[in-house]
PDB file of C-alpha atoms and ligand atoms in Angstrom:
ATOM      1  CA  MET A  25     -19.902  18.886  29.455  1.00 88.00           C
ATOM      2  CA  THR A  26     -22.236  16.624  31.465  1.00 93.00           C
ATOM      3  CA  ASN A  27     -21.634  16.120  35.199  1.00 97.00           C
ATOM      4  CA  ILE A  28     -23.156  12.979  36.686  1.00 98.00           C
ATOM      5  CA  VAL A  29     -23.529  11.859  40.314  1.00 98.00           C
ATOM      6  CA  ILE A  30     -24.288   8.167  40.716  1.00 98.00           C
ATOM      7  CA  LEU A  31     -25.586   6.793  44.036  1.00 98.00           C
ATOM      8  CA  THR A  32     -25.189   3.018  44.329  1.00 98.00           C
ATOM      9  CA  GLY A  33     -26.567   0.532  46.834  1.00 98.00           C
ATOM     10  CA  ALA A  34     -26.359  -3.189  47.524  1.00 96.00           C
ATOM     11  CA  GLY A  35     -28.323  -3.977  44.339  1.00 97.00           C
ATOM     12  CA  ILE A  36     -25.377  -3.140  42.084  1.00 98.00           C
ATOM     13  CA  SER A  37     -23.313  -5.822  43.834  1.00 97.00           C
ATOM     14  CA  ALA A  38     -26.144  -8.401  43.912  1.00 96.00           C
ATOM     15  CA  GLU A  39     -25.203  -9.934  40.543  1.00 96.00           C
ATOM     16  CA  SER A  40     -21.649 -10.292  41.851  1.00 97.00           C
ATOM     17  CA  GLY A  41     -23.079 -12.591  44.486  1.00 93.00           C
ATOM     18  CA  LEU A  42     -22.994 -10.193  47.466  1.00 92.00           C
ATOM     19  CA  GLY A  43     -26.081 -10.190  49.672  1.00 84.00           C
ATOM     20  CA  THR A  44     -28.353  -7.169  49.719  1.00 81.00           C
ATOM     21  CA  PHE A  45     -29.872  -5.959  52.970  1.00 79.00           C
ATOM     22  CA  ARG A  46     -33.584  -6.316  52.536  1.00 73.00           C
ATOM     23  CA  ALA A  47     -34.074  -9.375  50.351  1.00 72.00           C
ATOM     24  CA  GLU A  48     -35.616 -12.329  52.215  1.00 72.00           C
ATOM     25  CA  ASN A  49     -32.220 -14.046  52.454  1.00 71.00           C
ATOM     26  CA  GLY A  50     -30.498 -10.661  52.855  1.00 72.00           C
ATOM     27  CA  LEU A  51     -27.849  -9.649  55.344  1.00 71.00           C
ATOM     28  CA  TRP A  52     -30.309  -8.260  57.850  1.00 71.00           C
ATOM     29  CA  ALA A  53     -32.315 -11.503  57.752  1.00 71.00           C
ATOM     30  CA  GLU A  54     -29.455 -13.342  59.485  1.00 77.00           C
ATOM     31  CA  HIS A  55     -28.334 -10.560  61.797  1.00 79.00           C
ATOM     32  CA  ARG A  56     -30.359  -7.970  63.708  1.00 83.00           C
ATOM     33  CA  VAL A  57     -29.233  -4.539  62.531  1.00 81.00           C
ATOM     34  CA  GLU A  58     -29.038  -3.336  66.127  1.00 78.00           C
ATOM     35  CA  ASP A  59     -26.541  -6.110  66.946  1.00 86.00           C
ATOM     36  CA  VAL A  60     -24.057  -5.625  64.103  1.00 92.00           C
ATOM     37  CA  ALA A  61     -24.480  -2.159  62.541  1.00 94.00           C
ATOM     38  CA  THR A  62     -24.821   0.220  65.500  1.00 95.00           C
ATOM     39  CA  PRO A  63     -22.268   1.632  67.990  1.00 95.00           C
ATOM     40  CA  GLU A  64     -24.388   0.142  70.774  1.00 95.00           C
ATOM     41  CA  GLY A  65     -24.169  -3.313  69.182  1.00 94.00           C
ATOM     42  CA  PHE A  66     -20.395  -2.922  68.891  1.00 95.00           C
ATOM     43  CA  ALA A  67     -20.058  -1.852  72.521  1.00 94.00           C
ATOM     44  CA  LYS A  68     -22.157  -4.838  73.633  1.00 93.00           C
ATOM     45  CA  ASP A  69     -20.384  -7.521  71.601  1.00 93.00           C
ATOM     46  CA  PRO A  70     -17.361  -6.304  69.618  1.00 95.00           C
ATOM     47  CA  ALA A  71     -16.309  -9.873  68.747  1.00 94.00           C
ATOM     48  CA  LEU A  72     -19.684 -10.527  67.043  1.00 92.00           C
ATOM     49  CA  VAL A  73     -19.371  -7.313  65.030  1.00 95.00           C
ATOM     50  CA  HIS A  74     -15.799  -8.141  63.985  1.00 95.00           C
ATOM     51  CA  ARG A  75     -16.987 -11.616  62.899  1.00 92.00           C
ATOM     52  CA  PHE A  76     -19.833 -10.050  60.854  1.00 93.00           C
ATOM     53  CA  TYR A  77     -17.437  -7.764  58.983  1.00 95.00           C
ATOM     54  CA  ASN A  78     -14.783 -10.473  58.593  1.00 94.00           C
ATOM     55  CA  MET A  79     -17.486 -12.538  56.842  1.00 92.00           C
ATOM     56  CA  ARG A  80     -18.442  -9.548  54.640  1.00 93.00           C
ATOM     57  CA  ARG A  81     -14.740  -8.954  53.809  1.00 95.00           C
ATOM     58  CA  ALA A  82     -14.256 -12.631  52.858  1.00 94.00           C
ATOM     59  CA  GLU A  83     -17.355 -12.589  50.625  1.00 93.00           C
ATOM     60  CA  SER A  84     -16.301  -9.321  49.015  1.00 95.00           C
ATOM     61  CA  ALA A  85     -12.843 -10.765  48.228  1.00 96.00           C
ATOM     62  CA  LYS A  86     -14.475 -13.793  46.543  1.00 96.00           C
ATOM     63  CA  ALA A  87     -16.801 -11.595  44.439  1.00 97.00           C
ATOM     64  CA  SER A  88     -15.904  -9.952  41.122  1.00 98.00           C
ATOM     65  CA  PRO A  89     -17.126  -6.666  39.674  1.00 98.00           C
ATOM     66  CA  ASN A  90     -19.995  -7.138  37.197  1.00 98.00           C
ATOM     67  CA  ALA A  91     -21.013  -5.460  33.927  1.00 98.00           C
ATOM     68  CA  ALA A  92     -22.755  -2.655  35.863  1.00 98.00           C
ATOM     69  CA  HIS A  93     -19.578  -1.695  37.758  1.00 98.00           C
ATOM     70  CA  GLU A  94     -17.623  -1.866  34.499  1.00 98.00           C
ATOM     71  CA  ALA A  95     -20.187   0.263  32.651  1.00 98.00           C
ATOM     72  CA  LEU A  96     -19.807   3.039  35.260  1.00 98.00           C
ATOM     73  CA  ALA A  97     -16.031   2.919  34.861  1.00 98.00           C
ATOM     74  CA  ARG A  98     -16.416   3.195  31.073  1.00 98.00           C
ATOM     75  CA  LEU A  99     -18.766   6.187  31.510  1.00 98.00           C
ATOM     76  CA  GLU A 100     -16.219   7.933  33.774  1.00 98.00           C
ATOM     77  CA  ALA A 101     -13.348   7.231  31.389  1.00 98.00           C
ATOM     78  CA  ARG A 102     -15.077   8.392  28.210  1.00 97.00           C
ATOM     79  CA  LEU A 103     -17.698  11.024  29.109  1.00 96.00           C
ATOM     80  CA  ALA A 104     -16.843  14.699  28.615  1.00 93.00           C
ATOM     81  CA  GLY A 105     -17.647  15.734  32.172  1.00 94.00           C
ATOM     82  CA  ASP A 106     -17.252  14.586  35.765  1.00 97.00           C
ATOM     83  CA  VAL A 107     -18.673  11.240  36.880  1.00 98.00           C
ATOM     84  CA  THR A 108     -18.641  10.581  40.648  1.00 98.00           C
ATOM     85  CA  VAL A 109     -19.803   7.338  42.253  1.00 98.00           C
ATOM     86  CA  VAL A 110     -21.264   7.923  45.737  1.00 99.00           C
ATOM     87  CA  THR A 111     -21.641   4.427  47.104  1.00 98.00           C
ATOM     88  CA  GLN A 112     -23.468   3.170  50.194  1.00 98.00           C
ATOM     89  CA  ASN A 113     -21.647  -0.124  49.679  1.00 98.00           C
ATOM     90  CA  VAL A 114     -18.651  -1.067  51.781  1.00 97.00           C
ATOM     91  CA  ASP A 115     -17.243  -3.562  49.239  1.00 97.00           C
ATOM     92  CA  ASP A 116     -14.479  -2.583  46.773  1.00 98.00           C
ATOM     93  CA  LEU A 117     -16.187  -3.695  43.564  1.00 98.00           C
ATOM     94  CA  HIS A 118     -16.338  -0.154  42.141  1.00 98.00           C
ATOM     95  CA  GLU A 119     -12.557   0.181  42.587  1.00 98.00           C
ATOM     96  CA  ARG A 120     -11.945  -3.249  41.073  1.00 98.00           C
ATOM     97  CA  GLY A 121     -14.412  -2.442  38.258  1.00 98.00           C
ATOM     98  CA  GLY A 122     -12.220   0.513  37.236  1.00 98.00           C
ATOM     99  CA  SER A 123     -14.014   3.546  38.699  1.00 98.00           C
ATOM    100  CA  GLN A 124     -11.624   6.224  40.001  1.00 98.00           C
ATOM    101  CA  SER A 125     -13.835   8.934  41.522  1.00 98.00           C
ATOM    102  CA  ILE A 126     -15.605   7.106  44.380  1.00 98.00           C
ATOM    103  CA  ILE A 127     -16.983   8.317  47.709  1.00 98.00           C
ATOM    104  CA  HIS A 128     -17.709   5.560  50.255  1.00 98.00           C
ATOM    105  CA  MET A 129     -20.279   7.489  52.270  1.00 98.00           C
ATOM    106  CA  HIS A 130     -20.834   4.549  54.646  1.00 98.00           C
ATOM    107  CA  GLY A 131     -17.178   3.631  54.940  1.00 98.00           C
ATOM    108  CA  ALA A 132     -15.430   0.532  53.587  1.00 98.00           C
ATOM    109  CA  LEU A 133     -14.431  -2.987  54.614  1.00 98.00           C
ATOM    110  CA  ALA A 134     -10.896  -2.015  53.513  1.00 97.00           C
ATOM    111  CA  GLY A 135     -10.497   0.349  56.462  1.00 98.00           C
ATOM    112  CA  SER A 136      -9.952  -0.009  60.213  1.00 98.00           C
ATOM    113  CA  LEU A 137     -10.591   2.771  62.711  1.00 98.00           C
ATOM    114  CA  CYS A 138      -9.437   3.176  66.319  1.00 97.00           C
ATOM    115  CA  ALA A 139     -12.489   4.032  68.434  1.00 94.00           C
ATOM    116  CA  ALA A 140     -10.138   5.567  70.996  1.00 95.00           C
ATOM    117  CA  CYS A 141      -7.880   7.899  68.968  1.00 97.00           C
ATOM    118  CA  GLU A 142      -9.644   7.919  65.544  1.00 97.00           C
ATOM    119  CA  HIS A 143      -6.508   6.729  63.737  1.00 98.00           C
ATOM    120  CA  ARG A 144      -7.379   5.018  60.384  1.00 98.00           C
ATOM    121  CA  TRP A 145      -5.379   2.326  58.623  1.00 98.00           C
ATOM    122  CA  PRO A 146      -5.848  -0.357  55.957  1.00 98.00           C
ATOM    123  CA  SER A 147      -7.798  -3.217  57.556  1.00 97.00           C
ATOM    124  CA  ALA A 148      -6.347  -6.690  58.015  1.00 97.00           C
ATOM    125  CA  PHE A 149      -8.362  -9.385  56.252  1.00 96.00           C
ATOM    126  CA  GLU A 150      -9.534 -10.646  59.644  1.00 97.00           C
ATOM    127  CA  THR A 151      -9.862  -8.264  62.581  1.00 97.00           C
ATOM    128  CA  THR A 152     -10.548  -8.862  66.282  1.00 96.00           C
ATOM    129  CA  PRO A 153     -11.296  -6.614  69.267  1.00 93.00           C
ATOM    130  CA  GLN A 154      -7.773  -7.421  70.532  1.00 93.00           C
ATOM    131  CA  ASP A 155      -6.034  -5.745  67.566  1.00 96.00           C
ATOM    132  CA  ASP A 156      -3.731  -2.968  68.777  1.00 97.00           C
ATOM    133  CA  CYS A 157      -4.149   0.454  67.208  1.00 98.00           C
ATOM    134  CA  PRO A 158      -0.907   1.113  65.255  1.00 97.00           C
ATOM    135  CA  SER A 159      -0.979   4.688  66.538  1.00 98.00           C
ATOM    136  CA  CYS A 160      -2.077   4.684  70.207  1.00 98.00           C
ATOM    137  CA  GLY A 161      -1.569   0.988  70.913  1.00 98.00           C
ATOM    138  CA  ARG A 162      -4.941   0.600  72.612  1.00 97.00           C
ATOM    139  CA  GLN A 163      -7.370  -2.222  71.714  1.00 96.00           C
ATOM    140  CA  HIS A 164     -10.399  -0.317  70.394  1.00 95.00           C
ATOM    141  CA  THR A 165     -10.176  -1.378  66.756  1.00 96.00           C
ATOM    142  CA  ARG A 166     -13.453  -1.248  64.779  1.00 97.00           C
ATOM    143  CA  PRO A 167     -14.300  -1.448  61.088  1.00 97.00           C
ATOM    144  CA  ASP A 168     -14.201   2.010  59.439  1.00 98.00           C
ATOM    145  CA  ILE A 169     -17.884   1.652  58.611  1.00 98.00           C
ATOM    146  CA  VAL A 170     -20.692   4.173  59.254  1.00 98.00           C
ATOM    147  CA  TRP A 171     -23.309   2.512  61.488  1.00 97.00           C
ATOM    148  CA  PHE A 172     -26.865   3.602  62.169  1.00 96.00           C
ATOM    149  CA  GLY A 173     -26.881   6.794  64.213  1.00 96.00           C
ATOM    150  CA  GLU A 174     -23.439   7.813  62.887  1.00 97.00           C
ATOM    151  CA  MET A 175     -22.812  10.623  60.398  1.00 98.00           C
ATOM    152  CA  PRO A 176     -22.030   9.411  56.880  1.00 98.00           C
ATOM    153  CA  TYR A 177     -18.731  10.587  55.351  1.00 98.00           C
ATOM    154  CA  GLN A 178     -18.181  13.548  52.978  1.00 98.00           C
ATOM    155  CA  MET A 179     -21.770  14.804  53.144  1.00 98.00           C
ATOM    156  CA  GLU A 180     -20.809  18.416  52.278  1.00 98.00           C
ATOM    157  CA  ARG A 181     -18.866  17.251  49.233  1.00 98.00           C
ATOM    158  CA  ILE A 182     -21.783  15.071  48.133  1.00 98.00           C
ATOM    159  CA  TYR A 183     -24.290  17.926  48.313  1.00 98.00           C
ATOM    160  CA  GLN A 184     -21.822  20.166  46.453  1.00 98.00           C
ATOM    161  CA  LEU A 185     -21.529  17.549  43.670  1.00 98.00           C
ATOM    162  CA  ILE A 186     -25.314  17.184  43.454  1.00 98.00           C
ATOM    163  CA  GLY A 187     -25.562  20.974  43.121  1.00 97.00           C
ATOM    164  CA  GLN A 188     -23.168  20.875  40.150  1.00 97.00           C
ATOM    165  CA  ALA A 189     -24.730  17.814  38.476  1.00 98.00           C
ATOM    166  CA  ASP A 190     -26.723  17.605  35.255  1.00 98.00           C
ATOM    167  CA  VAL A 191     -27.789  14.014  35.985  1.00 98.00           C
ATOM    168  CA  PHE A 192     -28.344  12.123  39.277  1.00 98.00           C
ATOM    169  CA  ALA A 193     -28.675   8.353  38.933  1.00 98.00           C
ATOM    170  CA  ALA A 194     -29.495   5.896  41.733  1.00 98.00           C
ATOM    171  CA  ILE A 195     -28.655   2.241  41.129  1.00 98.00           C
ATOM    172  CA  GLY A 196     -29.732  -0.753  43.219  1.00 98.00           C
ATOM    173  CA  THR A 197     -30.851   1.047  46.351  1.00 98.00           C
ATOM    174  CA  SER A 198     -34.194   0.625  48.086  1.00 96.00           C
ATOM    175  CA  GLY A 199     -34.386   4.198  49.378  1.00 97.00           C
ATOM    176  CA  ASN A 200     -34.828   3.058  52.985  1.00 95.00           C
ATOM    177  CA  VAL A 201     -31.841   4.702  54.618  1.00 96.00           C
ATOM    178  CA  TYR A 202     -31.278   8.422  55.069  1.00 97.00           C
ATOM    179  CA  PRO A 203     -29.573  10.746  54.311  1.00 98.00           C
ATOM    180  CA  ALA A 204     -28.690   8.794  51.101  1.00 98.00           C
ATOM    181  CA  ALA A 205     -32.369   8.221  50.310  1.00 98.00           C
ATOM    182  CA  GLY A 206     -32.904  11.987  50.324  1.00 98.00           C
ATOM    183  CA  PHE A 207     -30.321  12.791  47.618  1.00 98.00           C
ATOM    184  CA  ALA A 208     -32.754  12.313  44.716  1.00 98.00           C
ATOM    185  CA  HIS A 209     -35.228  14.755  46.270  1.00 98.00           C
ATOM    186  CA  GLU A 210     -32.468  17.346  46.630  1.00 98.00           C
ATOM    187  CA  ALA A 211     -31.316  16.760  43.041  1.00 98.00           C
ATOM    188  CA  ARG A 212     -34.834  17.121  41.693  1.00 98.00           C
ATOM    189  CA  ARG A 213     -35.389  20.286  43.744  1.00 98.00           C
ATOM    190  CA  LEU A 214     -32.319  21.732  42.011  1.00 98.00           C
ATOM    191  CA  GLY A 215     -33.608  20.796  38.552  1.00 97.00           C
ATOM    192  CA  VAL A 216     -31.131  17.920  38.073  1.00 98.00           C
ATOM    193  CA  HIS A 217     -32.361  15.088  35.816  1.00 98.00           C
ATOM    194  CA  THR A 218     -33.003  12.094  38.109  1.00 98.00           C
ATOM    195  CA  VAL A 219     -33.034   8.467  36.956  1.00 98.00           C
ATOM    196  CA  GLU A 220     -33.563   5.295  39.038  1.00 98.00           C
ATOM    197  CA  PHE A 221     -32.173   1.869  38.085  1.00 98.00           C
ATOM    198  CA  ASN A 222     -33.702  -0.993  40.062  1.00 98.00           C
ATOM    199  CA  LEU A 223     -35.627  -4.263  39.788  1.00 98.00           C
ATOM    200  CA  GLU A 224     -38.723  -2.504  41.128  1.00 98.00           C
ATOM    201  CA  PRO A 225     -39.780   0.994  42.271  1.00 98.00           C
ATOM    202  CA  SER A 226     -37.819   2.106  45.354  1.00 98.00           C
ATOM    203  CA  MET A 227     -39.300   3.853  48.387  1.00 98.00           C
ATOM    204  CA  VAL A 228     -38.383   7.193  46.810  1.00 98.00           C
ATOM    205  CA  VAL A 229     -39.415   6.492  43.208  1.00 98.00           C
ATOM    206  CA  THR A 230     -41.511   9.694  43.122  1.00 98.00           C
ATOM    207  CA  ASP A 231     -38.262  11.701  43.273  1.00 98.00           C
ATOM    208  CA  PHE A 232     -37.162  10.328  39.881  1.00 98.00           C
ATOM    209  CA  VAL A 233     -38.305  11.681  36.496  1.00 98.00           C
ATOM    210  CA  GLU A 234     -36.962   8.586  34.729  1.00 98.00           C
ATOM    211  CA  THR A 235     -36.957   4.931  35.818  1.00 98.00           C
ATOM    212  CA  ARG A 236     -35.308   1.894  34.214  1.00 98.00           C
ATOM    213  CA  TYR A 237     -36.181  -1.509  35.637  1.00 98.00           C
ATOM    214  CA  GLY A 238     -34.274  -4.738  35.174  1.00 98.00           C
ATOM    215  CA  PRO A 239     -30.980  -6.223  36.353  1.00 98.00           C
ATOM    216  CA  ALA A 240     -28.279  -3.519  36.533  1.00 98.00           C
ATOM    217  CA  THR A 241     -25.948  -5.629  34.379  1.00 98.00           C
ATOM    218  CA  GLU A 242     -28.475  -5.130  31.543  1.00 98.00           C
ATOM    219  CA  THR A 243     -29.831  -1.603  32.171  1.00 98.00           C
ATOM    220  CA  LEU A 244     -26.519   0.115  32.939  1.00 98.00           C
ATOM    221  CA  PRO A 245     -24.453  -0.850  29.850  1.00 98.00           C
ATOM    222  CA  ARG A 246     -27.388   0.232  27.650  1.00 98.00           C
ATOM    223  CA  TRP A 247     -27.711   3.584  29.452  1.00 98.00           C
ATOM    224  CA  VAL A 248     -23.941   4.210  29.292  1.00 98.00           C
ATOM    225  CA  ASP A 249     -23.960   3.550  25.526  1.00 98.00           C
ATOM    226  CA  GLU A 250     -26.749   6.129  25.173  1.00 97.00           C
ATOM    227  CA  MET A 251     -24.957   8.673  27.367  1.00 97.00           C
ATOM    228  CA  LEU A 252     -21.743   8.292  25.351  1.00 96.00           C
ATOM    229  CA  GLU A 253     -23.556   8.601  22.013  1.00 94.00           C
ATOM    230  CA  ARG A 254     -25.355  11.859  22.953  1.00 86.00           C
TER     231      ARG A 254
HETATM  232  C1  BV8 B  29     -27.634   9.354  60.303  1.00 90.83           C
HETATM  233  C2  BV8 B  29     -22.976   0.334  56.459  1.00 90.83           C
HETATM  234  C3  BV8 B  29     -27.570  11.230  61.712  1.00 90.83           C
HETATM  235  C4  BV8 B  29     -23.101  -0.851  57.341  1.00 90.83           C
HETATM  236  C5  BV8 B  29     -25.222   1.228  56.411  1.00 90.83           C
HETATM  237  C6  BV8 B  29     -36.434   7.542  60.941  1.00 90.83           C
HETATM  238  C7  BV8 B  29     -36.692   8.195  59.746  1.00 90.83           C
HETATM  239  C8  BV8 B  29     -35.671   8.585  58.898  1.00 90.83           C
HETATM  240  C9  BV8 B  29     -34.340   8.314  59.234  1.00 90.83           C
HETATM  241  C10 BV8 B  29     -34.095   7.651  60.412  1.00 90.83           C
HETATM  242  C11 BV8 B  29     -35.122   7.274  61.273  1.00 90.83           C
HETATM  243  N1  BV8 B  29     -34.574   6.648  62.338  1.00 90.83           N
HETATM  244  C12 BV8 B  29     -33.208   6.632  62.176  1.00 90.83           C
HETATM  245  C13 BV8 B  29     -32.926   7.260  61.030  1.00 90.83           C
HETATM  246  C14 BV8 B  29     -31.586   7.492  60.462  1.00 90.83           C
HETATM  247  C15 BV8 B  29     -31.049   6.213  59.856  1.00 90.83           C
HETATM  248  C16 BV8 B  29     -32.034   5.631  58.859  1.00 90.83           C
HETATM  249  O1  BV8 B  29     -32.180   6.121  57.761  1.00 90.83           O
HETATM  250  N2  BV8 B  29     -32.694   4.551  59.302  1.00 90.83           N
HETATM  251  C17 BV8 B  29     -33.672   3.913  58.433  1.00 90.83           C
HETATM  252  C18 BV8 B  29     -33.561   2.395  58.602  1.00 90.83           C
HETATM  253  C19 BV8 B  29     -35.055   4.420  58.791  1.00 90.83           C
HETATM  254  N3  BV8 B  29     -29.843   6.621  59.159  1.00 90.83           N
HETATM  255  C20 BV8 B  29     -28.685   6.686  59.835  1.00 90.83           C
HETATM  256  O2  BV8 B  29     -28.549   6.344  60.995  1.00 90.83           O
HETATM  257  C21 BV8 B  29     -27.519   7.293  59.073  1.00 90.83           C
HETATM  258  N4  BV8 B  29     -26.925   8.309  59.882  1.00 90.83           N
HETATM  259  O3  BV8 B  29     -28.789   9.559  60.031  1.00 90.83           O
HETATM  260  O4  BV8 B  29     -26.886  10.170  61.090  1.00 90.83           O
HETATM  261  C22 BV8 B  29     -26.605  12.000  62.491  1.00 90.83           C
HETATM  262  C23 BV8 B  29     -26.759  13.365  62.536  1.00 90.83           C
HETATM  263  C24 BV8 B  29     -25.855  14.103  63.276  1.00 90.83           C
HETATM  264  C25 BV8 B  29     -24.806  13.481  63.947  1.00 90.83           C
HETATM  265  C26 BV8 B  29     -24.657  12.098  63.874  1.00 90.83           C
HETATM  266  C27 BV8 B  29     -25.546  11.349  63.143  1.00 90.83           C
HETATM  267  C28 BV8 B  29     -26.420   6.295  58.783  1.00 90.83           C
HETATM  268  C29 BV8 B  29     -26.954   5.144  58.007  1.00 90.83           C
HETATM  269  C30 BV8 B  29     -25.793   4.266  57.553  1.00 90.83           C
HETATM  270  C31 BV8 B  29     -25.969   2.859  58.080  1.00 90.83           C
HETATM  271  N5  BV8 B  29     -24.960   1.995  57.443  1.00 90.83           N
HETATM  272  N6  BV8 B  29     -24.268   0.522  55.805  1.00 90.83           N
HETATM  273  C32 BV8 B  29     -22.929  -2.126  56.571  1.00 90.83           C
HETATM  274  O5  BV8 B  29     -22.907  -2.126  55.329  1.00 90.83           O
HETATM  275  O6  BV8 B  29     -22.809  -3.139  57.269  1.00 90.83           O
HETATM  276  S1  BV8 B  29     -26.780   1.154  55.814  1.00 90.83           S
HETATM  277  C33 BV8 B  29     -26.962  -0.015  54.574  1.00 90.83           C
HETATM  278  O7  BV8 B  29     -28.354  -0.174  54.272  1.00 90.83           O
HETATM  279  C34 BV8 B  29     -26.405   0.396  53.233  1.00 90.83           C
HETATM  280  O8  BV8 B  29     -25.191   1.065  53.349  1.00 90.83           O
HETATM  281  C35 BV8 B  29     -27.461   1.246  52.631  1.00 90.83           C
HETATM  282  O9  BV8 B  29     -27.284   2.599  52.975  1.00 90.83           O
HETATM  283  C36 BV8 B  29     -28.697   0.815  53.335  1.00 90.83           C
HETATM  284  C37 BV8 B  29     -29.779   0.394  52.372  1.00 90.83           C
HETATM  285  O10 BV8 B  29     -29.311  -0.624  51.656  1.00 90.83           O
HETATM  286  P1  BV8 B  29     -29.428  -0.633  50.048  1.00 90.83           P
HETATM  287  O11 BV8 B  29     -28.063  -0.384  49.541  1.00 90.83           O
HETATM  288  O12 BV8 B  29     -30.515   0.252  49.527  1.00 90.83           O
HETATM  289  O13 BV8 B  29     -29.808  -2.149  49.880  1.00 90.83           O
HETATM  290  P2  BV8 B  29     -31.246  -2.811  50.020  1.00 90.83           P
HETATM  291  O14 BV8 B  29     -31.029  -4.273  50.224  1.00 90.83           O
HETATM  292  O15 BV8 B  29     -32.091  -2.061  50.996  1.00 90.83           O
HETATM  293  O16 BV8 B  29     -31.853  -2.571  48.570  1.00 90.83           O
HETATM  294  C38 BV8 B  29     -31.227  -3.159  47.446  1.00 90.83           C
HETATM  295  C39 BV8 B  29     -31.960  -2.638  46.240  1.00 90.83           C
HETATM  296  O17 BV8 B  29     -31.325  -3.163  45.076  1.00 90.83           O
HETATM  297  C40 BV8 B  29     -33.406  -3.078  46.197  1.00 90.83           C
HETATM  298  O18 BV8 B  29     -34.220  -1.953  45.848  1.00 90.83           O
HETATM  299  C41 BV8 B  29     -33.436  -4.124  45.078  1.00 90.83           C
HETATM  300  O19 BV8 B  29     -34.666  -4.103  44.348  1.00 90.83           O
HETATM  301  C42 BV8 B  29     -32.309  -3.655  44.197  1.00 90.83           C
HETATM  302  N7  BV8 B  29     -31.664  -4.727  43.424  1.00 90.83           N
HETATM  303  C43 BV8 B  29     -31.391  -6.000  43.821  1.00 90.83           C
HETATM  304  N8  BV8 B  29     -30.777  -6.658  42.815  1.00 90.83           N
HETATM  305  C44 BV8 B  29     -30.637  -5.781  41.781  1.00 90.83           C
HETATM  306  C45 BV8 B  29     -31.197  -4.550  42.169  1.00 90.83           C
HETATM  307  N9  BV8 B  29     -31.231  -3.489  41.347  1.00 90.83           N
HETATM  308  C46 BV8 B  29     -30.699  -3.645  40.110  1.00 90.83           C
HETATM  309  N10 BV8 B  29     -30.135  -4.790  39.673  1.00 90.83           N
HETATM  310  C47 BV8 B  29     -30.087  -5.873  40.475  1.00 90.83           C
HETATM  311  N11 BV8 B  29     -29.541  -7.012  40.023  1.00 90.83           N
END
């Protein structure tokens, strides 16, 4: 029985063609974070924020899961033990890649949220600030996405899973954003085996006992084969 918690970031979707955040041509290069990924930015210009997420939703729909997403689904399907993907990504490539046990700790493009009554519903492909909330009828629709300064989702569950894990793997995340960037430290403190998959050392590389560098579509399938042969 081997329980594994896998934290993923924008890097796992990079080879599917989705922009990461901190590459030169990344998402934050075109948009100031403060303008599109904070409650203040949304309050100031909700139409801009809706346009930003409509563009992300369109790109996500055009992208396909890659061999790294599929390798994680294969690990979950075949490993004797629990495999949970905790993703910082808001795209649905893990779902479309076949993973079942997924926590979107920073929300998802697939969801809409009413800023007035907190009702949640499946998002339209294109959203605007004028969309009525299906529940309260008011026009305070926002993407169901966790912005900077907001509390990520299911944090208690995530820490519980880390406490029960034998292995904690982080894939394609730069370790810039907390609390996600602190998970490896917590895992290591608890004696969980920690492994980082990236193109280069992340900001929290010292929290990992094992590192595997290279494109995730190459490093992940190899690692999953090893995990399934153990
Ligand atoms: C909170 C949704 C508290 C939006 C996102 C000072 C110090 C410490 C912390 C803070 C601080 N000031 C403020 C904070 C808190 C803040 C934070 O950490 N800020 C940072 C910038 C300093 N955090 C928050 O605000 C969080 N909330 O703290 O709440 C609280 C407490 C009580 C009550 C209320 C609140 C919420 C943060 C969530 C923000 N939302 N996403 C959207 O998607 O539009 S963040 C977004 O960026 C992602 O979700 C992700 O979390 C984050 C980092 O992105 P990565 O996924 O790591 O991507 P990145 O481009 O950075 O890196 C990609 C990596 O992949 C690279 O390493 C690259 O080498 C690698 N790669 C590329 N290609 C490949 C690859 N690897 C393998 N194969 C490849 N092919």
